mmCIF file of C-alpha atoms in Angstrom:
data_model
loop_
_atom_site.group_PDB
_atom_site.id
_atom_site.type_symbol
_atom_site.label_atom_id
_atom_site.label_comp_id
_atom_site.label_asym_id
_atom_site.label_seq_id
_atom_site.Cartn_x
_atom_site.Cartn_y
_atom_site.Cartn_z
ATOM 1 C CA GLY A 641 11.072 15.727 4.427
ATOM 2 C CA GLN A 642 8.907 12.829 4.614
ATOM 3 C CA ASN A 643 11.124 9.602 5.662
ATOM 4 C CA ILE A 644 10.698 5.658 6.176
ATOM 5 C CA ASP A 645 13.560 3.433 6.197
ATOM 6 C CA GLN A 646 13.592 -0.236 6.989
ATOM 7 C CA PRO A 647 15.726 -3.136 5.171
ATOM 8 C CA THR A 648 15.265 -4.609 2.202
ATOM 9 C CA GLU A 649 16.024 -8.055 2.506
ATOM 10 C CA MET A 650 15.627 -10.643 5.714
ATOM 11 C CA THR A 651 16.512 -14.175 5.547
ATOM 12 C CA ALA A 652 15.158 -16.580 8.049
ATOM 13 C CA THR A 653 14.836 -20.090 8.945
ATOM 14 C CA GLU A 654 11.831 -21.546 8.992
ATOM 15 C CA GLY A 655 10.453 -22.351 12.896
ATOM 16 C CA ALA A 656 12.504 -19.570 14.070
ATOM 17 C CA ILE A 657 11.703 -16.470 14.935
ATOM 18 C CA VAL A 658 12.254 -12.391 12.770
ATOM 19 C CA GLN A 659 11.792 -8.634 13.766
ATOM 20 C CA ILE A 660 11.680 -5.862 10.815
ATOM 21 C CA ASN A 661 12.509 -2.648 11.659
ATOM 22 C CA CYS A 662 11.001 0.445 10.369
ATOM 23 C CA THR A 663 12.162 3.633 11.700
ATOM 24 C CA TYR A 664 9.787 6.920 9.953
ATOM 25 C CA GLN A 665 10.293 10.918 10.235
ATOM 26 C CA THR A 666 7.260 12.484 9.693
ATOM 27 C CA SER A 667 4.993 15.181 9.585
ATOM 28 C CA GLY A 668 2.833 14.827 12.265
ATOM 29 C CA PHE A 669 1.875 11.407 13.415
ATOM 30 C CA ASN A 670 -1.658 9.728 13.505
ATOM 31 C CA GLY A 671 -0.713 6.217 13.272
ATOM 32 C CA LEU A 672 1.670 2.957 12.018
ATOM 33 C CA PHE A 673 0.490 -0.203 10.053
ATOM 34 C CA TRP A 674 1.908 -3.191 8.832
ATOM 35 C CA TYR A 675 0.815 -5.299 5.722
ATOM 36 C CA GLN A 676 2.396 -7.818 3.601
ATOM 37 C CA GLN A 677 2.590 -8.797 0.012
ATOM 38 C CA HIS A 678 3.283 -11.713 -1.811
ATOM 39 C CA ALA A 679 4.844 -11.585 -4.843
ATOM 40 C CA GLY A 680 2.011 -10.716 -7.818
ATOM 41 C CA GLU A 681 -0.728 -9.918 -4.720
ATOM 42 C CA ALA A 682 -2.375 -7.284 -3.366
ATOM 43 C CA PRO A 683 -1.091 -6.068 -0.348
ATOM 44 C CA THR A 684 -2.813 -6.877 3.270
ATOM 45 C CA PHE A 685 -3.209 -5.929 6.765
ATOM 46 C CA LEU A 686 -1.616 -6.876 9.220
ATOM 47 C CA SER A 687 -1.463 -4.334 11.912
ATOM 48 C CA TYR A 688 -2.180 -1.290 13.548
ATOM 49 C CA ASN A 689 -0.527 0.523 16.168
ATOM 50 C CA VAL A 690 -0.773 4.624 17.317
ATOM 51 C CA LEU A 691 -0.054 4.231 20.941
ATOM 52 C CA ASP A 692 3.523 2.978 22.906
ATOM 53 C CA GLY A 693 3.577 -0.671 23.317
ATOM 54 C CA LEU A 694 2.796 -4.311 21.723
ATOM 55 C CA GLU A 695 0.321 -5.303 20.342
ATOM 56 C CA GLU A 696 0.295 -9.221 19.962
ATOM 57 C CA LYS A 697 -1.995 -10.653 16.957
ATOM 58 C CA GLY A 698 -1.363 -14.500 16.749
ATOM 59 C CA ARG A 699 2.330 -15.601 15.591
ATOM 60 C CA PHE A 700 2.592 -11.808 14.728
ATOM 61 C CA SER A 701 3.713 -8.516 17.236
ATOM 62 C CA SER A 702 3.847 -5.144 16.322
ATOM 63 C CA PHE A 703 5.763 -2.448 18.526
ATOM 64 C CA LEU A 704 5.569 0.945 18.277
ATOM 65 C CA SER A 705 7.716 3.936 19.963
ATOM 66 C CA ARG A 706 6.656 7.427 18.705
ATOM 67 C CA SER A 707 9.675 8.947 20.896
ATOM 68 C CA LYS A 708 12.428 6.945 18.813
ATOM 69 C CA GLY A 709 9.908 7.206 16.191
ATOM 70 C CA TYR A 710 10.463 3.779 15.266
ATOM 71 C CA SER A 711 8.482 0.565 14.822
ATOM 72 C CA TYR A 712 9.502 -3.391 14.634
ATOM 73 C CA LEU A 713 6.858 -6.488 13.573
ATOM 74 C CA LEU A 714 8.200 -10.204 15.016
ATOM 75 C CA LEU A 715 7.375 -12.922 13.589
ATOM 76 C CA LYS A 716 7.598 -15.825 15.672
ATOM 77 C CA GLU A 717 7.187 -19.396 15.154
ATOM 78 C CA LEU A 718 7.889 -18.091 10.890
ATOM 79 C CA GLN A 719 6.741 -20.106 7.671
ATOM 80 C CA MET A 720 7.130 -20.332 4.533
ATOM 81 C CA LYS A 721 4.470 -18.932 4.037
ATOM 82 C CA ASP A 722 5.986 -15.978 5.966
ATOM 83 C CA SER A 723 7.674 -15.811 2.408
ATOM 84 C CA ALA A 724 6.795 -12.168 1.645
ATOM 85 C CA SER A 725 7.663 -8.110 1.617
ATOM 86 C CA TYR A 726 6.638 -5.923 4.876
ATOM 87 C CA LEU A 727 5.205 -2.719 4.581
ATOM 88 C CA CYS A 728 5.556 -0.456 6.806
ATOM 89 C CA ALA A 729 3.571 2.846 6.586
ATOM 90 C CA VAL A 730 2.625 6.096 9.116
ATOM 91 C CA THR A 731 -0.304 8.228 8.378
ATOM 92 C CA ASP A 732 1.586 11.992 8.555
ATOM 93 C CA SER A 733 -0.939 14.733 10.152
ATOM 94 C CA ASN A 734 -2.475 15.577 6.646
ATOM 95 C CA TYR A 735 -3.982 11.729 7.417
ATOM 96 C CA GLN A 736 -2.109 10.490 4.329
ATOM 97 C CA LEU A 737 0.289 6.913 4.581
ATOM 98 C CA ILE A 738 3.853 7.366 3.739
ATOM 99 C CA TRP A 739 5.031 4.213 3.355
ATOM 100 C CA GLY A 740 8.232 2.047 3.002
ATOM 101 C CA ALA A 741 9.858 0.946 0.017
ATOM 102 C CA GLY A 742 8.984 -2.530 1.960
ATOM 103 C CA THR A 743 11.004 -5.381 3.447
ATOM 104 C CA LYS A 744 11.054 -8.643 1.389
ATOM 105 C CA LEU A 745 11.464 -11.533 4.142
ATOM 106 C CA ILE A 746 13.054 -15.155 3.034
ATOM 107 C CA ILE A 747 12.502 -18.384 4.806
ATOM 108 C CA LYS A 748 14.895 -21.331 4.374
ATOM 109 C CA PRO A 749 13.595 -24.464 5.057
ATOM 110 C CA GLU B 888 -10.624 -13.294 -1.048
ATOM 111 C CA THR B 889 -10.589 -9.731 -1.664
ATOM 112 C CA GLY B 890 -13.078 -7.534 -1.438
ATOM 113 C CA VAL B 891 -11.022 -5.149 -4.156
ATOM 114 C CA THR B 892 -11.415 -6.074 -8.096
ATOM 115 C CA GLN B 893 -9.131 -4.718 -11.102
ATOM 116 C CA THR B 894 -9.103 -5.056 -14.254
ATOM 117 C CA PRO B 895 -7.325 -5.996 -16.284
ATOM 118 C CA ARG B 896 -5.317 -7.278 -14.158
ATOM 119 C CA HIS B 897 -1.937 -6.789 -17.214
ATOM 120 C CA LEU B 898 -1.697 -3.984 -19.651
ATOM 121 C CA VAL B 899 0.922 -3.724 -22.016
ATOM 122 C CA MET B 900 0.852 -0.015 -24.490
ATOM 123 C CA GLY B 901 1.944 1.711 -26.668
ATOM 124 C CA MET B 902 2.721 5.395 -25.648
ATOM 125 C CA THR B 903 0.265 6.530 -27.922
ATOM 126 C CA ASN B 904 -2.808 4.539 -27.087
ATOM 127 C CA LYS B 905 -5.798 5.795 -24.885
ATOM 128 C CA LYS B 906 -6.311 2.578 -22.304
ATOM 129 C CA SER B 907 -8.063 2.638 -19.000
ATOM 130 C CA LEU B 908 -7.873 0.730 -15.544
ATOM 131 C CA LYS B 909 -11.102 -0.205 -13.841
ATOM 132 C CA CYS B 910 -11.282 -0.632 -9.918
ATOM 133 C CA GLU B 911 -14.594 -2.329 -8.513
ATOM 134 C CA GLN B 912 -14.602 -2.218 -4.234
ATOM 135 C CA HIS B 913 -17.633 -4.630 -2.302
ATOM 136 C CA LEU B 914 -16.786 -3.293 0.572
ATOM 137 C CA GLY B 915 -19.604 -0.383 1.085
ATOM 138 C CA HIS B 916 -16.435 1.617 1.252
ATOM 139 C CA ASN B 917 -16.179 5.862 0.938
ATOM 140 C CA ALA B 918 -13.017 6.265 0.201
ATOM 141 C CA MET B 919 -10.965 4.890 -2.977
ATOM 142 C CA TYR B 920 -7.210 5.447 -4.196
ATOM 143 C CA TRP B 921 -4.609 4.760 -6.879
ATOM 144 C CA TYR B 922 -1.205 3.864 -6.042
ATOM 145 C CA LYS B 923 1.686 3.558 -8.329
ATOM 146 C CA GLN B 924 3.887 0.993 -6.806
ATOM 147 C CA SER B 925 7.693 0.417 -8.884
ATOM 148 C CA ALA B 926 9.990 -1.746 -7.551
ATOM 149 C CA LYS B 927 12.041 -1.535 -4.167
ATOM 150 C CA LYS B 928 10.489 2.206 -4.033
ATOM 151 C CA PRO B 929 7.681 2.645 -1.260
ATOM 152 C CA LEU B 930 3.514 2.322 -2.713
ATOM 153 C CA GLU B 931 3.249 6.989 -4.309
ATOM 154 C CA LEU B 932 0.121 7.488 -3.797
ATOM 155 C CA MET B 933 -1.541 9.549 -6.823
ATOM 156 C CA PHE B 934 -5.328 10.409 -5.709
ATOM 157 C CA VAL B 935 -7.967 9.800 -3.690
ATOM 158 C CA TYR B 936 -11.618 10.629 -3.506
ATOM 159 C CA ASN B 937 -13.822 10.222 -0.497
ATOM 160 C CA PHE B 938 -17.312 10.324 -1.423
ATOM 161 C CA LYS B 939 -16.503 10.730 -4.836
ATOM 162 C CA GLU B 940 -15.440 14.209 -4.574
ATOM 163 C CA GLN B 941 -11.518 14.081 -5.592
ATOM 164 C CA THR B 942 -9.300 15.322 -2.242
ATOM 165 C CA GLU B 943 -5.851 14.435 -3.333
ATOM 166 C CA ASN B 944 -4.009 14.805 -6.305
ATOM 167 C CA ASN B 945 -0.330 14.011 -5.354
ATOM 168 C CA SER B 946 1.471 16.138 -8.474
ATOM 169 C CA VAL B 947 0.164 13.328 -11.004
ATOM 170 C CA PRO B 948 1.213 14.339 -14.911
ATOM 171 C CA SER B 949 -1.837 15.229 -17.116
ATOM 172 C CA ARG B 950 -1.153 11.667 -18.683
ATOM 173 C CA PHE B 951 -3.033 10.340 -16.000
ATOM 174 C CA SER B 952 -6.566 11.148 -15.453
ATOM 175 C CA PRO B 953 -8.605 9.808 -12.825
ATOM 176 C CA GLU B 954 -12.777 9.066 -13.066
ATOM 177 C CA CYS B 955 -14.691 7.951 -9.983
ATOM 178 C CA PRO B 956 -19.007 7.844 -10.880
ATOM 179 C CA ASN B 957 -19.864 6.618 -7.779
ATOM 180 C CA SER B 958 -18.428 5.219 -4.247
ATOM 181 C CA SER B 959 -18.035 1.757 -5.761
ATOM 182 C CA HIS B 960 -16.173 2.358 -8.628
ATOM 183 C CA LEU B 961 -12.212 4.115 -9.707
ATOM 184 C CA PHE B 962 -11.049 4.530 -13.315
ATOM 185 C CA LEU B 963 -7.476 5.888 -14.082
ATOM 186 C CA HIS B 964 -7.527 6.865 -17.866
ATOM 187 C CA LEU B 965 -3.771 6.563 -19.558
ATOM 188 C CA HIS B 966 -3.092 8.544 -22.365
ATOM 189 C CA THR B 967 0.539 8.870 -24.238
ATOM 190 C CA LEU B 968 2.439 7.241 -21.296
ATOM 191 C CA GLN B 969 5.848 6.972 -20.685
ATOM 192 C CA PRO B 970 8.428 3.900 -20.504
ATOM 193 C CA GLU B 971 8.888 5.294 -16.869
ATOM 194 C CA ASP B 972 5.028 4.622 -16.057
ATOM 195 C CA SER B 973 5.636 1.427 -16.236
ATOM 196 C CA ALA B 974 4.903 -0.679 -12.912
ATOM 197 C CA LEU B 975 1.994 -2.265 -10.877
ATOM 198 C CA TYR B 976 -0.736 0.455 -9.818
ATOM 199 C CA LEU B 977 -3.031 -0.434 -6.956
ATOM 200 C CA CYS B 978 -6.697 0.199 -6.500
ATOM 201 C CA ALA B 979 -7.257 0.772 -2.641
ATOM 202 C CA SER B 980 -10.683 1.535 -0.374
ATOM 203 C CA SER B 981 -10.996 2.240 3.478
ATOM 204 C CA GLN B 982 -14.086 2.864 4.830
ATOM 205 C CA GLU B 983 -13.901 6.767 4.778
ATOM 206 C CA VAL B 984 -10.196 9.350 5.016
ATOM 207 C CA GLY B 985 -9.401 9.734 8.618
ATOM 208 C CA ALA B 986 -6.250 8.206 10.352
ATOM 209 C CA GLN B 987 -7.214 4.389 11.619
ATOM 210 C CA GLU B 988 -9.005 3.142 8.308
ATOM 211 C CA THR B 989 -7.618 0.052 7.144
ATOM 212 C CA GLN B 990 -7.269 0.683 3.441
ATOM 213 C CA TYR B 991 -8.010 -2.564 1.041
ATOM 214 C CA PHE B 992 -5.948 -3.453 -1.801
ATOM 215 C CA GLY B 993 -7.527 -4.752 -5.020
ATOM 216 C CA PRO B 994 -4.496 -7.083 -6.924
ATOM 217 C CA GLY B 995 -3.114 -4.323 -9.175
ATOM 218 C CA THR B 996 -2.881 -4.154 -13.349
ATOM 219 C CA ARG B 997 1.181 -4.938 -14.195
ATOM 220 C CA LEU B 998 1.260 -1.697 -16.871
ATOM 221 C CA LEU B 999 3.893 -1.972 -19.651
ATOM 222 C CA VAL B 1000 4.731 0.553 -21.473
ATOM 223 C CA LEU B 1001 6.471 0.644 -24.416
#
């Protein structure tokens, strides 16, 4: 079966750095997405990785290792507004998005 | 500000009711999606429409019936639902169906079935 694993919940301190991991087992791989979802709101696109390596976009970076079936989202200089759920999703060989259950990130002052 | 709108935002219905969820996208996209989001579970893809044609139906019960009259509008018709159908129903759109296509989501309809 297809499976995306990510931690259920993480806590971090304002101003610090946090890394949210995602491991996947899917039938084929055509890219990995990270989305952010604030409580009661729509998921919004953060990043897309299809090649191995690190993609940096401001305070957020996303890393991919296809051989290990592994990705992480790195958030730097955490702000209170970063409190949200972070969703990892993989596009499989049929171009369907397979979603993880999301990681709820709690930022404390 | 999202280019995908959904109505209603909240819906409470009995198991014998019939209701419809509406989604509209203002992004000029050709693909639209319905997802179900339950607490602490992954997003479940329900239906996919590409250029108004249904391309995916992921074993969704027949009490959920989609309709896509044009590339900008998507409906989900609901009838004789069960309490376990209570969830957040999200609509999304993308330029087309493909590997690199970013999906843009609406705010969702929070559905409670009594």
